[in-house]
């Protein structure tokens, strides 16, 4: 009975950490996931342990602490492969891909995303499939393969809309806007950024809101509207500061030009 109670407590702490991260409170998320991990390790619940490790990796990634994030994600992957948890393996592979991507290792990241995509398609996890398509599309964008990026992002967007995942719909729209901008499809880019901002505010996605504001600022500056560009950039900077997001530096560089 005590073990059942501990397992439920570990799971509840893990879920609470996920909520904290979505609310833009990564430090609180880390605290919850560490408590969850400690309980899961004590009672030998490998499934909860792997989930806590994956979520710890995501929380540290959000703070730009990529080395620590990678350590947690690799430990999680080993556990999920050991236990045969395909869903957990999928999440860990995606997490490692995101961390590699964040340090500029786009080709290496794509390999992990492709492995995650294969599992998502194997187990019929449509939302995860769309997420993998989006991540691969973003990697192609950074590799300079913009047309391929558009194809993958649009494919991912269609799936997110089909499963009614508004949160990720907003995220993929922001990245699609970046790719359209690189192809000088300015109006389409602006439309994507505006939609992304509306969805982020609707879903309470603060990081998505800040990203959309920054992207709109860059586009407005390109059009010569420096006053509006500065207003959006300052709003983005305020949110990123509150979230302790590493994108603060990027926004500060942009503000210095306005």
Short mmCIF file of C-alpha atoms in Angstrom, two decimals:
data_model
loop_
_atom_site.label_atom_id
_atom_site.label_comp_id
_atom_site.label_asym_id
_atom_site.label_seq_id
_atom_site.Cartn_x
_atom_site.Cartn_y
_atom_site.Cartn_z
CA UNK A 1 0.00 0.00 0.00
CA UNK A 2 2.84 2.36 0.91
CA UNK A 3 4.52 1.67 -2.43
CA UNK A 4 1.29 2.45 -4.30
CA UNK A 5 1.00 5.74 -2.43
CA UNK A 6 4.62 6.64 -3.26
CA UNK A 7 4.10 5.80 -6.92
CA UNK A 8 1.07 8.09 -7.06
CA UNK A 9 2.98 10.85 -5.27
CA UNK A 10 5.85 10.56 -7.73
CA UNK A 11 3.46 10.70 -10.68
CA UNK A 12 1.60 13.69 -9.21
CA UNK A 13 4.86 15.59 -8.67
CA UNK A 14 5.89 14.86 -12.24
CA UNK A 15 2.58 16.19 -13.57
CA UNK A 16 2.85 19.27 -11.34
CA UNK A 17 6.32 19.94 -12.74
CA UNK A 18 4.94 19.83 -16.28
CA UNK A 19 2.28 22.38 -15.32
CA UNK A 20 4.87 24.66 -13.70
CA UNK A 21 6.97 24.62 -16.85
CA UNK A 22 3.97 25.55 -19.01
CA UNK A 23 3.29 28.40 -16.58
CA UNK A 24 6.82 29.69 -17.16
CA UNK A 25 8.22 28.55 -13.80
CA UNK A 26 11.12 26.24 -14.72
CA UNK A 27 12.80 26.33 -11.29
CA UNK A 28 9.61 25.10 -9.60
CA UNK A 29 9.30 22.46 -12.33
CA UNK A 30 12.82 21.21 -11.62
CA UNK A 31 12.09 21.00 -7.90
CA UNK A 32 8.99 18.86 -8.54
CA UNK A 33 10.74 16.56 -11.02
CA UNK A 34 13.67 16.04 -8.64
CA UNK A 35 11.29 15.09 -5.84
CA UNK A 36 9.48 12.75 -8.22
CA UNK A 37 12.77 11.19 -9.29
CA UNK A 38 13.90 10.64 -5.70
CA UNK A 39 10.68 8.82 -4.80
CA UNK A 40 10.67 6.74 -7.99
CA UNK A 41 14.31 5.71 -7.44
CA UNK A 42 13.63 4.78 -3.82
CA UNK A 43 10.76 2.41 -4.68
CA UNK A 44 12.39 1.12 -7.87
CA UNK A 45 9.71 2.44 -10.24
CA UNK A 46 11.72 2.62 -13.46
CA UNK A 47 8.85 4.04 -15.49
CA UNK A 48 8.32 7.05 -13.21
CA UNK A 49 12.08 7.44 -12.92
CA UNK A 50 12.49 7.65 -16.68
CA UNK A 51 9.62 10.13 -16.98
CA UNK A 52 11.07 12.37 -14.29
CA UNK A 53 14.49 12.32 -15.98
CA UNK A 54 12.97 13.26 -19.35
CA UNK A 55 11.06 16.14 -17.78
CA UNK A 56 14.12 17.33 -15.87
CA UNK A 57 15.95 17.46 -19.18
CA UNK A 58 13.18 19.55 -20.72
CA UNK A 59 13.14 21.99 -17.80
CA UNK A 60 16.92 22.49 -17.86
CA UNK A 61 16.76 22.86 -21.65
CA UNK A 62 14.25 25.70 -21.24
CA UNK A 63 16.83 27.52 -19.08
CA UNK A 64 19.58 27.04 -21.66
CA UNK A 65 21.40 24.53 -19.44
CA UNK A 66 22.01 22.17 -22.34
CA UNK A 67 24.77 19.97 -20.93
CA UNK A 68 22.71 19.10 -17.86
CA UNK A 69 19.63 18.62 -20.03
CA UNK A 70 21.51 16.13 -22.23
CA UNK A 71 22.67 14.13 -19.22
CA UNK A 72 19.13 13.70 -17.91
CA UNK A 73 17.72 12.88 -21.35
CA UNK A 74 20.34 10.23 -22.08
CA UNK A 75 19.72 8.58 -18.71
CA UNK A 76 15.99 8.63 -19.46
CA UNK A 77 16.53 7.06 -22.88
CA UNK A 78 18.54 4.21 -21.37
CA UNK A 79 15.77 3.46 -18.86
CA UNK A 80 12.98 3.57 -21.43
CA UNK A 81 14.88 1.27 -23.78
CA UNK A 82 15.58 -1.09 -20.88
CA UNK A 83 11.89 -1.26 -19.90
CA UNK A 84 10.57 -1.32 -23.46
CA UNK A 85 8.57 1.88 -22.95
CA UNK A 86 8.21 3.06 -26.55
CA UNK A 87 6.34 6.23 -25.63
CA UNK A 88 9.01 7.16 -23.10
CA UNK A 89 11.75 6.33 -25.61
CA UNK A 90 10.03 8.59 -28.12
CA UNK A 91 9.98 11.51 -25.65
CA UNK A 92 13.64 11.03 -24.67
CA UNK A 93 14.80 10.83 -28.29
CA UNK A 94 12.96 14.06 -29.05
CA UNK A 95 14.51 15.71 -25.99
CA UNK A 96 18.03 14.75 -27.02
CA UNK A 97 17.31 16.06 -30.50
CA UNK A 98 16.17 19.40 -29.10
CA UNK A 99 19.32 19.72 -26.99
CA UNK A 100 21.61 18.94 -29.93
CA UNK A 101 19.68 21.40 -32.04
CA UNK A 102 20.11 24.12 -29.41
CA UNK A 103 23.91 23.84 -29.58
CA UNK A 104 23.91 23.99 -33.38
CA UNK A 105 24.29 20.27 -34.13
CA UNK A 106 21.41 20.21 -36.60
CA UNK A 107 22.33 17.08 -38.55
CA UNK A 108 22.88 15.10 -35.37
CA UNK A 109 19.58 16.42 -34.00
CA UNK A 110 17.77 15.33 -37.16
CA UNK A 111 18.96 11.75 -36.68
CA UNK A 112 17.33 11.64 -33.22
CA UNK A 113 14.17 13.31 -34.54
CA UNK A 114 13.96 10.71 -37.33
CA UNK A 115 14.25 7.88 -34.78
CA UNK A 116 11.50 9.50 -32.72
CA UNK A 117 9.34 9.93 -35.84
CA UNK A 118 9.65 6.22 -36.67
CA UNK A 119 8.41 5.28 -33.18
CA UNK A 120 5.56 7.82 -33.32
CA UNK A 121 4.36 6.33 -36.62
CA UNK A 122 4.81 2.78 -35.30
CA UNK A 123 2.64 3.34 -32.22
CA UNK A 124 0.17 5.68 -33.94
CA UNK A 125 0.96 8.72 -31.83
CA UNK A 126 -0.22 11.46 -34.17
CA UNK A 127 0.60 14.45 -31.97
CA UNK A 128 4.16 13.20 -31.45
CA UNK A 129 4.44 12.52 -35.18
CA UNK A 130 3.52 16.13 -35.92
CA UNK A 131 6.02 17.33 -33.33
CA UNK A 132 8.80 15.30 -34.97
CA UNK A 133 7.88 16.63 -38.42
CA UNK A 134 8.01 20.16 -37.03
CA UNK A 135 11.41 19.61 -35.39
CA UNK A 136 12.89 18.07 -38.53
CA UNK A 137 11.49 20.99 -40.51
CA UNK A 138 13.13 23.49 -38.14
CA UNK A 139 16.45 21.65 -38.46
CA UNK A 140 16.24 21.88 -42.26
CA UNK A 141 15.61 25.61 -41.89
CA UNK A 142 18.87 26.03 -39.97
CA UNK A 143 20.68 23.87 -42.51
CA UNK A 144 19.57 26.35 -45.18
CA UNK A 145 17.17 23.90 -46.84
CA UNK A 146 14.23 26.26 -46.71
CA UNK A 147 11.87 24.71 -49.24
CA UNK A 148 12.16 21.30 -47.57
CA UNK A 149 11.58 23.04 -44.25
CA UNK A 150 8.33 24.56 -45.52
CA UNK A 151 7.09 21.16 -46.71
CA UNK A 152 7.75 19.48 -43.35
CA UNK A 153 6.38 22.35 -41.27
CA UNK A 154 3.20 22.54 -43.33
CA UNK A 155 2.79 18.77 -42.96
CA UNK A 156 3.23 19.04 -39.21
CA UNK A 157 0.83 22.00 -39.05
CA UNK A 158 -1.89 20.00 -40.83
CA UNK A 159 -1.60 17.19 -38.27
CA UNK A 160 -1.64 19.56 -35.28
CA UNK A 161 -4.82 21.14 -36.65
CA UNK A 162 -6.37 17.71 -37.20
CA UNK A 163 -5.75 16.66 -33.59
CA UNK A 164 -6.76 20.17 -32.39
CA UNK A 165 -3.46 20.90 -30.64
CA UNK A 166 -3.59 24.68 -30.49
CA UNK A 167 -0.45 25.03 -28.37
CA UNK A 168 1.80 23.36 -30.93
CA UNK A 169 -0.12 24.86 -33.82
CA UNK A 170 1.04 28.26 -32.62
CA UNK A 171 4.60 27.08 -32.25
CA UNK A 172 4.84 25.58 -35.73
CA UNK A 173 3.27 28.71 -37.24
CA UNK A 174 6.06 30.81 -35.75
CA UNK A 175 8.70 28.60 -37.31
CA UNK A 176 6.85 28.48 -40.60
CA UNK A 177 6.88 32.27 -40.55
CA UNK A 178 10.67 32.25 -40.16
CA UNK A 179 11.02 29.94 -43.13
CA UNK A 180 8.66 31.99 -45.30
CA UNK A 181 10.69 35.08 -44.38
CA UNK A 182 13.90 33.37 -45.53
CA UNK A 183 12.19 32.71 -48.87
CA UNK A 184 11.17 36.43 -49.03
CA UNK A 185 7.51 35.46 -48.73
CA UNK A 186 7.01 38.44 -46.41
CA UNK A 187 3.21 38.61 -46.24
CA UNK A 188 2.89 34.91 -45.49
CA UNK A 189 5.53 35.26 -42.78
CA UNK A 190 3.71 38.18 -41.16
CA UNK A 191 0.43 36.28 -41.24
CA UNK A 192 2.02 33.26 -39.55
CA UNK A 193 3.55 35.42 -36.81
CA UNK A 194 0.23 37.15 -36.15
CA UNK A 195 -1.61 33.81 -35.92
CA UNK A 196 1.11 32.45 -33.65
CA UNK A 197 0.76 35.43 -31.30
CA UNK A 198 -3.03 35.06 -31.12
CA UNK A 199 -2.78 31.34 -30.32
CA UNK A 200 -0.04 31.84 -27.72
CA UNK A 201 -2.19 34.36 -25.87
CA UNK A 202 -5.23 32.11 -26.18
CA UNK A 203 -3.40 29.10 -24.74
CA UNK A 204 -1.38 31.01 -22.14
CA UNK A 205 1.92 30.06 -23.80
CA UNK A 206 4.19 32.83 -22.53
CA UNK A 207 7.30 31.61 -24.33
CA UNK A 208 5.34 31.32 -27.57
CA UNK A 209 3.97 34.84 -27.05
CA UNK A 210 7.48 36.24 -26.57
CA UNK A 211 8.78 34.44 -29.64
CA UNK A 212 5.90 35.75 -31.75
CA UNK A 213 6.41 39.30 -30.49
CA UNK A 214 10.10 39.12 -31.31
CA UNK A 215 9.45 37.73 -34.81
CA UNK A 216 6.89 40.45 -35.48
CA UNK A 217 9.38 43.04 -34.26
CA UNK A 218 12.05 41.83 -36.69
CA UNK A 219 9.58 41.90 -39.57
CA UNK A 220 8.24 45.34 -38.65
CA UNK A 221 11.79 46.68 -38.44
CA UNK A 222 12.50 45.30 -41.90
CA UNK A 223 9.47 47.29 -43.12
CA UNK A 224 10.78 50.46 -41.49
CA UNK A 225 8.27 50.64 -38.63
CA UNK A 226 10.85 51.04 -35.87
CA UNK A 227 8.45 52.42 -33.26
CA UNK A 228 6.14 49.39 -33.37
CA UNK A 229 9.14 47.08 -33.69
CA UNK A 230 10.64 48.49 -30.49
CA UNK A 231 7.35 48.14 -28.61
CA UNK A 232 7.06 44.45 -29.57
CA UNK A 233 10.72 43.74 -28.80
CA UNK A 234 10.44 45.33 -25.35
CA UNK A 235 7.34 43.24 -24.61
CA UNK A 236 9.20 40.10 -25.71
CA UNK A 237 12.20 41.02 -23.56
CA UNK A 238 9.98 41.45 -20.50
CA UNK A 239 8.48 37.97 -20.91
CA UNK A 240 11.82 36.26 -21.64
CA UNK A 241 13.33 37.91 -18.56
CA UNK A 242 10.54 36.58 -16.37
CA UNK A 243 10.99 33.09 -17.83
CA UNK A 244 14.81 33.18 -17.50
CA UNK A 245 14.86 32.29 -21.18
CA UNK A 246 18.25 32.37 -23.00
CA UNK A 247 16.59 34.26 -25.89
CA UNK A 248 16.97 37.43 -23.81
CA UNK A 249 20.40 38.01 -25.39
CA UNK A 250 19.00 37.77 -28.90
CA UNK A 251 16.29 40.32 -28.12
CA UNK A 252 18.80 42.69 -26.49
CA UNK A 253 20.96 42.63 -29.62
CA UNK A 254 17.90 43.43 -31.72
CA UNK A 255 16.82 46.25 -29.40
CA UNK A 256 20.25 47.84 -29.69
CA UNK A 257 19.60 48.31 -33.42
CA UNK A 258 16.22 50.03 -32.98
#
